[in-house]
Amino acid sequence: MPYDVILIDSFLWTLETLLFIGVLMTLYVITSKTLYGARYELLRGESLASLFIALFASMLTLYLVINKLSTLFQQGVIHSSSILSTVYMFSGAVVSLIIWRYCTKFMNMPGISLAITNTLAKKQLLDSLVDAILGISVVIANVLNKPIIEVLGITLTSVYVLKGYIELIKEDVIRLLGTHEPIKLKKKIIKLVKLRSGLNVKKVMLTSLGSFYEAEVWVEAPSTMTLIDAYNYALRLAKNVLHEIQEVIRALVILIPSDNSRAVDINALNSRSDLLIHKDGIVNELINNDIKIKRSRRVN
């Protein structure tokens, strides 16, 4: 099989395409105007599809490597790929770098989710290195007339691809089980709730829904609060979590009686939240104005 380098690189691009399609379908479900309870549960289909894709691609990659190595050891004769195949490899490296550059530029824009774009940017950079290594191995193998160099390049690249697939399979299984609770995300939620309310956070429970999470936050509140005040304030905190933490798609805030039974002024708590929200709005407005000024200077 003289064009194994192109075949294995096509696996990378196929996975890349399926990942982008998965992201597109996920965002379509999230932004759908149809309101029904099962909409968010459909996000689990993203992890299920990704799991089958990764398993199938892993088997194909293993077959390719085993077939190449068995041909080498049994027949003792292998053929290098055509030097023209390097055009495809180096072109793929350039395209990956262009996409990586676009992703990094996209991440610097205010109000953009960094989770998905950061992952895609890192993968594009690594894929460009893989394409470059495969292209260089083909050139060296043809110049020195030593196909073993190309086999070495294919083997090393296959190890990288399999490593990525195994990590993807592990992550998908954990997400499907609903036990994936990132510590950083928990700390981020606790910090936000404390900042907005000044109250103590008892615990945070996360349930994974595809690439997003459902958060249940238990907050200690003074027992002197009325039921209607507790309901309205919990609803307000839940909206803050949804609006400011992009990984969370559903949020439930539960207020429980605190050991400290001191009186609380609900108006003071609401004023604190309003002040912080107003402050964040001013900061975002200043950032947007600064971006507009820079763009106008570039145009001029």
CSV table of C-alpha atoms in Angstrom, one decimal:
chain,number,residue,atom,x,y,z
A,1,MET,CA,0.0,0.0,0.0
A,2,PRO,CA,2.2,2.8,-1.3
A,3,TYR,CA,0.1,5.7,0.0
A,4,ASP,CA,-0.3,4.8,3.6
A,5,VAL,CA,0.8,8.3,4.7
A,6,ILE,CA,-2.2,9.8,2.9
A,7,LEU,CA,-4.5,7.2,4.3
A,8,ILE,CA,-3.5,7.8,7.9
A,9,ASP,CA,-3.7,11.5,7.4
A,10,SER,CA,-7.2,11.2,6.0
A,11,PHE,CA,-8.1,9.6,9.3
A,12,LEU,CA,-7.1,12.8,11.1
A,13,TRP,CA,-9.0,15.0,8.7
A,14,THR,CA,-12.1,12.7,9.0
A,15,LEU,CA,-12.0,12.9,12.7
A,16,GLU,CA,-11.6,16.7,12.5
A,17,THR,CA,-14.6,17.0,10.2
A,18,LEU,CA,-16.8,14.8,12.5
A,19,LEU,CA,-15.7,16.9,15.5
A,20,PHE,CA,-16.7,20.1,13.7
A,21,ILE,CA,-20.0,18.6,12.7
A,22,GLY,CA,-20.6,17.5,16.3
A,23,VAL,CA,-19.9,21.0,17.5
A,24,LEU,CA,-22.3,22.4,14.9
A,25,MET,CA,-25.1,20.0,15.9
A,26,THR,CA,-24.5,20.7,19.6
A,27,LEU,CA,-24.8,24.5,19.1
A,28,TYR,CA,-27.9,23.9,16.9
A,29,VAL,CA,-29.5,22.0,19.8
A,30,ILE,CA,-28.5,24.6,22.3
A,31,THR,CA,-29.8,27.6,20.3
A,32,SER,CA,-33.0,25.8,19.3
A,33,LYS,CA,-36.2,27.8,20.0
A,34,THR,CA,-38.2,24.7,20.6
A,35,LEU,CA,-38.6,24.4,24.4
A,36,TYR,CA,-39.0,20.9,25.8
A,37,GLY,CA,-37.3,19.0,28.6
A,38,ALA,CA,-35.6,16.4,26.4
A,39,ARG,CA,-33.7,19.0,24.4
A,40,TYR,CA,-30.7,19.1,26.7
A,41,GLU,CA,-30.7,15.3,27.0
A,42,LEU,CA,-30.1,15.1,23.3
A,43,LEU,CA,-26.6,16.5,24.0
A,44,ARG,CA,-25.6,13.0,25.3
A,45,GLY,CA,-25.9,11.8,21.7
A,46,GLU,CA,-22.8,13.9,20.9
A,47,SER,CA,-20.7,11.8,23.3
A,48,LEU,CA,-22.2,8.6,22.0
A,49,ALA,CA,-21.5,9.4,18.4
A,50,SER,CA,-18.0,10.6,19.3
A,51,LEU,CA,-17.4,7.3,21.1
A,52,PHE,CA,-18.4,5.1,18.1
A,53,ILE,CA,-16.3,7.3,15.8
A,54,ALA,CA,-13.2,7.0,18.0
A,55,LEU,CA,-13.6,3.2,18.3
A,56,PHE,CA,-14.0,2.7,14.6
A,57,ALA,CA,-11.1,5.0,13.7
A,58,SER,CA,-8.9,3.3,16.3
A,59,MET,CA,-9.5,-0.1,14.7
A,60,LEU,CA,-8.7,1.3,11.3
A,61,THR,CA,-5.4,2.9,12.5
A,62,LEU,CA,-4.3,-0.3,14.3
A,63,TYR,CA,-5.1,-2.3,11.1
A,64,LEU,CA,-3.0,0.1,9.0
A,65,VAL,CA,0.1,-0.1,11.3
A,66,ILE,CA,-0.1,-3.9,11.8
A,67,ASN,CA,-0.5,-4.4,8.0
A,68,LYS,CA,2.5,-2.2,7.3
A,69,LEU,CA,4.7,-3.8,9.9
A,70,SER,CA,3.7,-7.4,8.9
A,71,THR,CA,4.6,-6.6,5.3
A,72,LEU,CA,8.0,-5.3,6.3
A,73,PHE,CA,8.9,-8.4,8.5
A,74,GLN,CA,7.3,-11.1,6.3
A,75,GLN,CA,8.3,-9.9,2.8
A,76,GLY,CA,11.3,-7.8,3.7
A,77,VAL,CA,10.3,-5.4,0.9
A,78,ILE,CA,8.3,-2.2,1.1
A,79,HIS,CA,7.9,0.7,-1.2
A,80,SER,CA,8.0,4.4,-0.4
A,81,SER,CA,5.2,6.7,-1.2
A,82,SER,CA,5.4,8.9,-4.2
A,83,ILE,CA,7.2,12.2,-3.7
A,84,LEU,CA,4.1,13.8,-5.1
A,85,SER,CA,2.2,12.8,-2.0
A,86,THR,CA,4.2,15.3,0.0
A,87,VAL,CA,2.2,18.1,-1.8
A,88,TYR,CA,-0.9,16.8,-0.1
A,89,MET,CA,0.9,16.5,3.3
A,90,PHE,CA,2.4,19.9,3.3
A,91,SER,CA,-0.8,21.5,2.0
A,92,GLY,CA,-2.6,19.8,4.9
A,93,ALA,CA,-0.1,21.3,7.3
A,94,VAL,CA,-0.6,24.8,5.9
A,95,VAL,CA,-4.4,24.4,6.1
A,96,SER,CA,-4.2,23.3,9.8
A,97,LEU,CA,-2.0,26.3,10.6
A,98,ILE,CA,-4.5,28.6,9.0
A,99,ILE,CA,-7.4,27.1,11.0
A,100,TRP,CA,-5.2,27.2,14.2
A,101,ARG,CA,-4.5,30.9,13.6
A,102,TYR,CA,-8.2,31.6,13.1
A,103,CYS,CA,-9.2,29.7,16.3
A,104,THR,CA,-6.6,31.7,18.4
A,105,LYS,CA,-7.8,34.9,16.9
A,106,PHE,CA,-11.4,33.9,17.6
A,107,MET,CA,-10.6,33.1,21.2
A,108,ASN,CA,-9.3,36.6,21.8
A,109,MET,CA,-12.7,38.1,21.1
A,110,PRO,CA,-14.7,39.1,24.2
A,111,GLY,CA,-17.8,37.0,25.1
A,112,ILE,CA,-16.6,33.9,23.2
A,113,SER,CA,-16.5,30.5,24.8
A,114,LEU,CA,-12.9,29.3,25.2
A,115,ALA,CA,-13.5,25.7,26.0
A,116,ILE,CA,-14.3,24.4,22.5
A,117,THR,CA,-12.2,26.8,20.5
A,118,ASN,CA,-9.1,26.2,22.7
A,119,THR,CA,-9.4,22.4,22.2
A,120,LEU,CA,-9.8,22.8,18.5
A,121,ALA,CA,-6.9,25.2,18.3
A,122,LYS,CA,-4.5,22.8,20.1
A,123,LYS,CA,-5.6,19.9,17.9
A,124,GLN,CA,-5.0,21.9,14.7
A,125,LEU,CA,-1.5,22.9,15.8
A,126,LEU,CA,-0.6,19.2,16.5
A,127,ASP,CA,-2.2,18.0,13.2
A,128,SER,CA,0.0,20.5,11.3
A,129,LEU,CA,3.1,19.0,13.0
A,130,VAL,CA,1.9,15.5,12.1
A,131,ASP,CA,1.4,16.5,8.4
A,132,ALA,CA,4.8,18.1,8.3
A,133,ILE,CA,6.5,15.1,9.9
A,134,LEU,CA,4.9,12.6,7.5
A,135,GLY,CA,5.8,14.8,4.5
A,136,ILE,CA,9.4,15.1,5.6
A,137,SER,CA,9.7,11.3,6.2
A,138,VAL,CA,8.5,10.6,2.7
A,139,VAL,CA,11.0,13.1,1.2
A,140,ILE,CA,13.9,11.6,3.2
A,141,ALA,CA,12.8,8.0,2.3
A,142,ASN,CA,12.8,8.8,-1.4
A,143,VAL,CA,16.1,10.7,-1.3
A,144,LEU,CA,18.0,8.1,0.7
A,145,ASN,CA,16.0,5.2,-0.9
A,146,LYS,CA,15.2,3.9,2.6
A,147,PRO,CA,11.5,3.2,2.9
A,148,ILE,CA,12.0,2.2,6.6
A,149,ILE,CA,12.2,5.9,7.4
A,150,GLU,CA,8.6,6.3,6.1
A,151,VAL,CA,7.5,3.3,8.1
A,152,LEU,CA,9.0,4.9,11.2
A,153,GLY,CA,7.1,8.1,10.5
A,154,ILE,CA,3.8,6.3,10.0
A,155,THR,CA,4.3,4.3,13.2
A,156,LEU,CA,5.1,7.4,15.3
A,157,THR,CA,2.1,9.3,13.8
A,158,SER,CA,-0.2,6.3,14.4
A,159,VAL,CA,0.9,6.3,18.1
A,160,TYR,CA,-0.1,10.0,18.3
A,161,VAL,CA,-3.4,9.3,16.6
A,162,LEU,CA,-4.2,6.3,18.9
A,163,LYS,CA,-3.3,8.4,21.9
A,164,GLY,CA,-5.8,11.0,20.9
A,165,TYR,CA,-8.5,8.4,20.2
A,166,ILE,CA,-8.0,6.7,23.6
A,167,GLU,CA,-8.2,10.0,25.4
A,168,LEU,CA,-11.4,10.8,23.5
A,169,ILE,CA,-12.9,7.4,24.3
A,170,LYS,CA,-12.1,7.8,28.0
A,171,GLU,CA,-13.7,11.3,28.1
A,172,ASP,CA,-16.8,10.2,26.2
A,173,VAL,CA,-17.4,7.2,28.5
A,174,ILE,CA,-17.0,9.4,31.6
A,175,ARG,CA,-19.5,12.0,30.1
A,176,LEU,CA,-22.0,9.3,29.2
A,177,LEU,CA,-21.8,8.0,32.8
A,178,GLY,CA,-22.5,11.5,34.0
A,179,THR,CA,-19.6,11.4,36.5
A,180,HIS,CA,-17.4,14.0,35.0
A,181,GLU,CA,-17.1,16.9,37.5
A,182,PRO,CA,-14.2,19.3,36.7
A,183,ILE,CA,-12.8,20.7,39.9
A,184,LYS,CA,-11.9,24.0,38.2
A,185,LEU,CA,-15.5,24.5,37.1
A,186,LYS,CA,-16.8,23.8,40.6
A,187,LYS,CA,-14.4,26.4,42.0
A,188,LYS,CA,-15.5,28.8,39.3
A,189,ILE,CA,-19.2,28.4,40.3
A,190,ILE,CA,-18.4,28.7,44.0
A,191,LYS,CA,-16.4,31.9,43.5
A,192,LEU,CA,-19.2,33.5,41.3
A,193,VAL,CA,-22.0,32.7,43.8
A,194,LYS,CA,-19.9,34.0,46.7
A,195,LEU,CA,-19.1,37.2,44.8
A,196,ARG,CA,-22.8,37.8,43.8
A,197,SER,CA,-24.4,36.9,47.1
A,198,GLY,CA,-21.8,37.0,49.9
A,199,LEU,CA,-23.3,33.7,51.1
A,200,ASN,CA,-21.6,30.4,51.9
A,201,VAL,CA,-21.8,27.7,49.3
A,202,LYS,CA,-22.4,24.3,50.9
A,203,LYS,CA,-21.8,22.1,47.9
A,204,VAL,CA,-21.9,22.0,44.1
A,205,MET,CA,-23.0,19.0,42.0
A,206,LEU,CA,-22.4,18.7,38.3
A,207,THR,CA,-24.0,16.4,35.7
A,208,SER,CA,-22.4,16.3,32.3
A,209,LEU,CA,-24.6,16.8,29.2
A,210,GLY,CA,-22.3,16.3,26.2
A,211,SER,CA,-19.9,19.2,26.2
A,212,PHE,CA,-21.9,21.1,28.8
A,213,TYR,CA,-23.0,20.7,32.4
A,214,GLU,CA,-26.0,20.9,34.6
A,215,ALA,CA,-25.2,22.5,38.0
A,216,GLU,CA,-26.9,22.1,41.3
A,217,VAL,CA,-25.7,24.6,43.9
A,218,TRP,CA,-26.5,24.4,47.6
A,219,VAL,CA,-26.2,27.8,49.3
A,220,GLU,CA,-26.5,28.5,53.0
A,221,ALA,CA,-29.0,31.4,53.6
A,222,PRO,CA,-30.3,32.9,56.9
A,223,SER,CA,-33.4,31.2,58.1
A,224,THR,CA,-35.1,34.6,58.5
A,225,MET,CA,-35.7,34.8,54.8
A,226,THR,CA,-39.3,34.4,53.6
A,227,LEU,CA,-40.1,31.6,51.1
A,228,ILE,CA,-40.9,34.1,48.3
A,229,ASP,CA,-37.6,36.0,49.0
A,230,ALA,CA,-35.7,32.7,49.0
A,231,TYR,CA,-37.3,31.6,45.7
A,232,ASN,CA,-36.6,34.9,43.9
A,233,TYR,CA,-33.1,35.1,45.2
A,234,ALA,CA,-32.3,31.5,44.2
A,235,LEU,CA,-33.7,32.2,40.8
A,236,ARG,CA,-31.5,35.3,40.5
A,237,LEU,CA,-28.4,33.4,41.4
A,238,ALA,CA,-29.2,30.6,39.0
A,239,LYS,CA,-29.5,33.2,36.2
A,240,ASN,CA,-26.1,34.6,37.1
A,241,VAL,CA,-24.5,31.2,36.9
A,242,LEU,CA,-26.1,30.5,33.5
A,243,HIS,CA,-25.2,33.9,32.0
A,244,GLU,CA,-21.6,34.1,33.3
A,245,ILE,CA,-20.4,30.5,33.2
A,246,GLN,CA,-20.5,29.3,29.6
A,247,GLU,CA,-20.0,25.6,30.3
A,248,VAL,CA,-23.2,25.5,32.4
A,249,ILE,CA,-26.4,25.0,30.4
A,250,ARG,CA,-28.8,24.4,33.3
A,251,ALA,CA,-28.6,25.6,36.8
A,252,LEU,CA,-30.5,25.0,40.0
A,253,VAL,CA,-29.8,27.0,43.2
A,254,ILE,CA,-31.1,25.5,46.5
A,255,LEU,CA,-31.1,27.7,49.6
A,256,ILE,CA,-30.8,25.8,52.9
A,257,PRO,CA,-31.0,27.3,56.4
A,258,SER,CA,-27.7,28.4,57.8
A,259,ASP,CA,-26.4,27.8,61.3
A,260,ASN,CA,-26.0,31.5,61.6
A,261,SER,CA,-29.5,32.8,62.2
A,262,ARG,CA,-28.7,36.5,61.9
A,263,ALA,CA,-31.2,38.7,60.1
A,264,VAL,CA,-30.7,39.5,56.5
A,265,ASP,CA,-31.9,42.3,54.3
A,266,ILE,CA,-32.9,40.9,50.9
A,267,ASN,CA,-32.9,44.3,49.3
A,268,ALA,CA,-29.2,44.7,50.4
A,269,LEU,CA,-28.4,41.4,48.7
A,270,ASN,CA,-30.2,42.4,45.5
A,271,SER,CA,-28.4,45.8,45.5
A,272,ARG,CA,-25.1,44.0,45.9
A,273,SER,CA,-25.8,41.8,42.8
A,274,ASP,CA,-27.1,44.8,40.8
A,275,LEU,CA,-24.0,46.8,41.6
A,276,LEU,CA,-21.7,44.0,40.5
A,277,ILE,CA,-23.7,43.3,37.3
A,278,HIS,CA,-23.6,47.1,36.5
A,279,LYS,CA,-19.8,47.1,37.1
A,280,ASP,CA,-19.3,44.1,34.7
A,281,GLY,CA,-21.5,45.8,32.1
A,282,ILE,CA,-19.3,49.0,32.3
A,283,VAL,CA,-16.1,46.9,31.9
A,284,ASN,CA,-17.5,45.0,28.9
A,285,GLU,CA,-18.6,48.2,27.3
A,286,LEU,CA,-15.1,49.7,27.7
A,287,ILE,CA,-13.6,46.6,26.1
A,288,ASN,CA,-15.9,46.7,23.2
A,289,ASN,CA,-15.3,50.4,22.6
A,290,ASP,CA,-11.5,49.8,22.8
A,291,ILE,CA,-11.9,47.1,20.1
A,292,LYS,CA,-13.9,49.4,17.9
A,293,ILE,CA,-11.3,52.1,18.2
A,294,LYS,CA,-8.5,49.7,17.2
A,295,ARG,CA,-10.5,48.4,14.2
A,296,SER,CA,-11.2,52.0,13.0
A,297,ARG,CA,-7.5,52.8,13.3
A,298,ARG,CA,-6.6,49.7,11.2
A,299,VAL,CA,-9.1,50.8,8.5
A,300,ASN,CA,-7.7,54.3,8.4
